[in-house]
mmCIF file of C-alpha atoms in Angstrom:
data_model
loop_
_atom_site.group_PDB
_atom_site.id
_atom_site.type_symbol
_atom_site.label_atom_id
_atom_site.label_comp_id
_atom_site.label_asym_id
_atom_site.label_seq_id
_atom_site.Cartn_x
_atom_site.Cartn_y
_atom_site.Cartn_z
ATOM 1 C CA MET A 21 206.055 20.783 75.062
ATOM 2 C CA LYS A 22 209.158 20.520 77.208
ATOM 3 C CA LYS A 23 207.236 18.472 79.848
ATOM 4 C CA PHE A 24 205.975 16.282 77.120
ATOM 5 C CA LEU A 25 209.403 15.606 75.974
ATOM 6 C CA GLN A 26 210.587 14.882 79.491
ATOM 7 C CA GLU A 27 207.733 12.301 79.927
ATOM 8 C CA PHE A 28 208.603 10.702 76.745
ATOM 9 C CA LYS A 29 212.304 10.617 77.747
ATOM 10 C CA GLU A 30 211.485 8.937 81.105
ATOM 11 C CA PHE A 31 209.102 6.556 79.222
ATOM 12 C CA ALA A 32 211.837 5.552 76.829
ATOM 13 C CA MET A 33 214.383 4.926 79.510
ATOM 14 C CA ARG A 34 212.334 2.744 81.712
ATOM 15 C CA GLY A 35 212.363 -1.125 81.017
ATOM 16 C CA ASN A 36 209.148 -2.415 82.667
ATOM 17 C CA MET A 37 206.714 -4.765 81.026
ATOM 18 C CA ILE A 38 203.903 -2.415 80.004
ATOM 19 C CA ASP A 39 206.619 -0.272 78.160
ATOM 20 C CA MET A 40 207.790 -3.320 76.477
ATOM 21 C CA ALA A 41 204.218 -4.456 75.398
ATOM 22 C CA VAL A 42 203.553 -0.942 74.097
ATOM 23 C CA GLY A 43 206.684 -1.183 72.149
ATOM 24 C CA ILE A 44 205.803 -4.453 70.741
ATOM 25 C CA ILE A 45 202.353 -3.159 69.476
ATOM 26 C CA ILE A 46 203.887 -0.040 68.003
ATOM 27 C CA GLY A 47 206.554 -2.278 66.377
ATOM 28 C CA ALA A 48 203.874 -4.479 64.798
ATOM 29 C CA ALA A 49 202.062 -1.439 63.430
ATOM 30 C CA PHE A 50 205.435 0.012 62.239
ATOM 31 C CA GLY A 51 206.156 -3.304 60.474
ATOM 32 C CA LYS A 52 202.837 -2.891 58.550
ATOM 33 C CA ILE A 53 203.814 0.766 57.498
ATOM 34 C CA VAL A 54 207.176 -0.446 56.401
ATOM 35 C CA SER A 55 205.935 -3.432 54.344
ATOM 36 C CA SER A 56 203.696 -0.937 52.663
ATOM 37 C CA LEU A 57 206.558 1.471 51.920
ATOM 38 C CA VAL A 58 208.611 -1.437 50.436
ATOM 39 C CA ALA A 59 205.654 -3.088 48.483
ATOM 40 C CA ASP A 60 203.878 0.090 47.333
ATOM 41 C CA VAL A 61 206.527 2.735 47.202
ATOM 42 C CA ILE A 62 210.065 1.328 46.804
ATOM 43 C CA MET A 63 209.654 -2.069 44.869
ATOM 44 C CA PRO A 64 207.418 -0.715 41.943
ATOM 45 C CA PRO A 65 210.110 1.809 40.724
ATOM 46 C CA LEU A 66 212.738 -0.607 41.295
ATOM 47 C CA GLY A 67 210.891 -3.117 39.317
ATOM 48 C CA LEU A 68 210.429 -0.548 36.451
ATOM 49 C CA LEU A 69 214.199 0.262 36.469
ATOM 50 C CA ILE A 70 214.799 -3.493 35.852
ATOM 51 C CA GLY A 71 212.272 -3.985 33.109
ATOM 52 C CA GLY A 72 208.900 -3.421 34.605
ATOM 53 C CA VAL A 73 209.184 -6.550 36.845
ATOM 54 C CA ASP A 74 206.983 -6.772 39.850
ATOM 55 C CA PHE A 75 209.259 -8.585 42.405
ATOM 56 C CA THR A 76 206.304 -10.444 44.106
ATOM 57 C CA ASP A 77 205.514 -12.070 40.845
ATOM 58 C CA LEU A 78 209.103 -13.349 40.446
ATOM 59 C CA ALA A 79 208.995 -17.175 40.882
ATOM 60 C CA ILE A 80 210.621 -20.254 39.432
ATOM 61 C CA THR A 81 208.251 -22.975 38.532
ATOM 62 C CA LEU A 82 209.330 -26.346 39.973
ATOM 63 C CA LYS A 83 206.182 -28.217 38.975
ATOM 64 C CA ARG A 84 203.586 -27.133 36.616
ATOM 65 C CA ALA A 85 199.839 -27.442 37.714
ATOM 66 C CA THR A 86 198.113 -30.666 36.448
ATOM 67 C CA GLY A 87 194.451 -31.212 37.048
ATOM 68 C CA ASP A 88 193.766 -30.648 40.725
ATOM 69 C CA ASP A 89 197.407 -30.337 41.780
ATOM 70 C CA PRO A 90 198.521 -26.702 41.996
ATOM 71 C CA ALA A 91 201.902 -25.500 40.560
ATOM 72 C CA VAL A 92 204.805 -25.654 42.859
ATOM 73 C CA LEU A 93 206.600 -22.392 42.834
ATOM 74 C CA LEU A 94 209.796 -21.088 44.232
ATOM 75 C CA ARG A 95 208.699 -17.507 44.919
ATOM 76 C CA TYR A 96 212.138 -15.669 45.524
ATOM 77 C CA GLY A 97 210.528 -12.340 44.418
ATOM 78 C CA ALA A 98 208.376 -12.439 47.643
ATOM 79 C CA PHE A 99 211.505 -13.352 49.623
ATOM 80 C CA LEU A 100 213.473 -10.381 48.120
ATOM 81 C CA GLN A 101 210.736 -8.076 49.256
ATOM 82 C CA THR A 102 210.735 -9.624 52.641
ATOM 83 C CA VAL A 103 214.462 -8.914 52.775
ATOM 84 C CA VAL A 104 214.024 -5.448 51.840
ATOM 85 C CA ASP A 105 211.345 -4.888 54.387
ATOM 86 C CA PHE A 106 213.652 -6.634 56.992
ATOM 87 C CA LEU A 107 216.451 -4.300 56.139
ATOM 88 C CA ILE A 108 214.415 -1.040 56.422
ATOM 89 C CA VAL A 109 212.857 -2.150 59.789
ATOM 90 C CA ALA A 110 216.344 -3.106 61.188
ATOM 91 C CA PHE A 111 217.572 0.361 59.979
ATOM 92 C CA ALA A 112 214.818 2.205 61.596
ATOM 93 C CA ILE A 113 215.321 0.216 64.817
ATOM 94 C CA PHE A 114 218.860 0.957 64.782
ATOM 95 C CA LEU A 115 218.200 4.717 64.525
ATOM 96 C CA MET A 116 215.667 4.462 67.257
ATOM 97 C CA VAL A 117 218.368 2.553 69.532
ATOM 98 C CA LYS A 118 220.965 5.043 68.567
ATOM 99 C CA GLY A 119 218.788 7.970 69.774
ATOM 100 C CA ILE A 120 217.906 6.352 72.919
ATOM 101 C CA ASN A 121 221.478 5.596 73.703
ATOM 102 C CA SER A 122 222.336 9.097 72.861
ATOM 103 C CA LEU A 123 219.521 10.408 75.357
ATOM 104 C CA ARG A 124 221.041 8.014 77.948
ATOM 105 C CA ARG A 125 224.540 9.304 77.544
ATOM 106 C CA LYS A 126 223.479 12.897 77.614
ATOM 107 C CA GLN A 127 221.664 12.028 81.040
ATOM 108 C CA ALA A 128 224.757 10.248 82.304
ATOM 109 C CA ASP A 129 227.124 13.106 81.190
ATOM 110 C CA LYS A 130 225.201 15.772 83.276
ATOM 111 C CA PRO A 131 227.307 16.987 86.016
ATOM 112 C CA ALA A 132 226.159 16.104 89.588
ATOM 113 C CA PRO A 133 224.440 19.080 91.530
ATOM 114 C CA ALA A 134 227.269 21.175 93.043
ATOM 115 C CA ALA A 135 227.521 20.726 96.801
ATOM 116 C CA PRO A 136 226.433 23.813 98.698
ATOM 117 C CA PRO A 137 229.380 25.948 99.631
ATOM 118 C CA ALA A 138 231.129 25.322 103.100
ATOM 119 C CA PRO A 139 230.162 27.895 105.725
ATOM 120 C CA THR A 140 232.506 30.801 106.134
ATOM 121 C CA ALA A 141 234.371 31.383 109.279
ATOM 122 C CA GLU A 142 231.923 34.138 110.062
ATOM 123 C CA GLU A 143 229.015 31.877 109.490
ATOM 124 C CA LYS A 144 230.544 29.133 111.944
ATOM 125 C CA LEU A 145 231.288 31.807 114.526
ATOM 126 C CA LEU A 146 227.542 33.157 114.315
ATOM 127 C CA THR A 147 226.405 29.345 114.652
ATOM 128 C CA GLU A 148 228.360 28.750 117.673
ATOM 129 C CA ILE A 149 227.156 32.108 119.362
ATOM 130 C CA ARG A 150 223.571 31.146 118.336
ATOM 131 C CA ASP A 151 223.919 27.619 119.869
ATOM 132 C CA LEU A 152 225.483 28.974 123.055
ATOM 133 C CA LEU A 153 222.715 31.447 123.431
ATOM 134 C CA LYS A 154 220.113 28.566 122.898
ATOM 135 C CA LYS A 155 221.775 26.500 125.660
ATOM 136 C CA GLU A 156 222.127 29.378 128.035
ATOM 137 C CA THR A 157 218.487 30.324 127.624
ATOM 138 C CA ALA A 158 217.339 26.571 128.107
ATOM 139 C CA GLU A 159 219.533 26.409 131.339
ATOM 140 C CA GLU A 160 217.860 29.668 132.674
ATOM 141 C CA GLY A 161 214.425 28.202 132.049
ATOM 142 C CA ARG A 162 215.211 25.166 134.021
ATOM 143 C CA ASN A 163 216.674 26.904 136.999
ATOM 144 C CA ARG A 164 213.680 29.025 137.586
#
């Protein structure tokens, strides 16, 4: 599970075109879910509270239907529903961006790995002795 979350975090932090395309596709599907939430879950009780009104049916007739000419309607109810859709989608995207920014901040706030400790005086001395022995051994090999 930890690896899955790590992979998702890396995916969310990258900004390449494939990731953006995936985001657009998921966003379109999410938009349909939100539209259904607004139209089928939120608006019916809201309409009931204000007198059993279905928001999608709210309209002002600008011109009545005559013969073959259809009526001209100002459908402000459908507009209200679209505004509510937008507000919910905008809020959901805000929460998502806020979460991603939080992940980025946590990643940026991680302390840099500590530098290895400097060698002690004893280690330095042993290193010098080793290097001198190597040099001496190499010189003896050349002299033979």
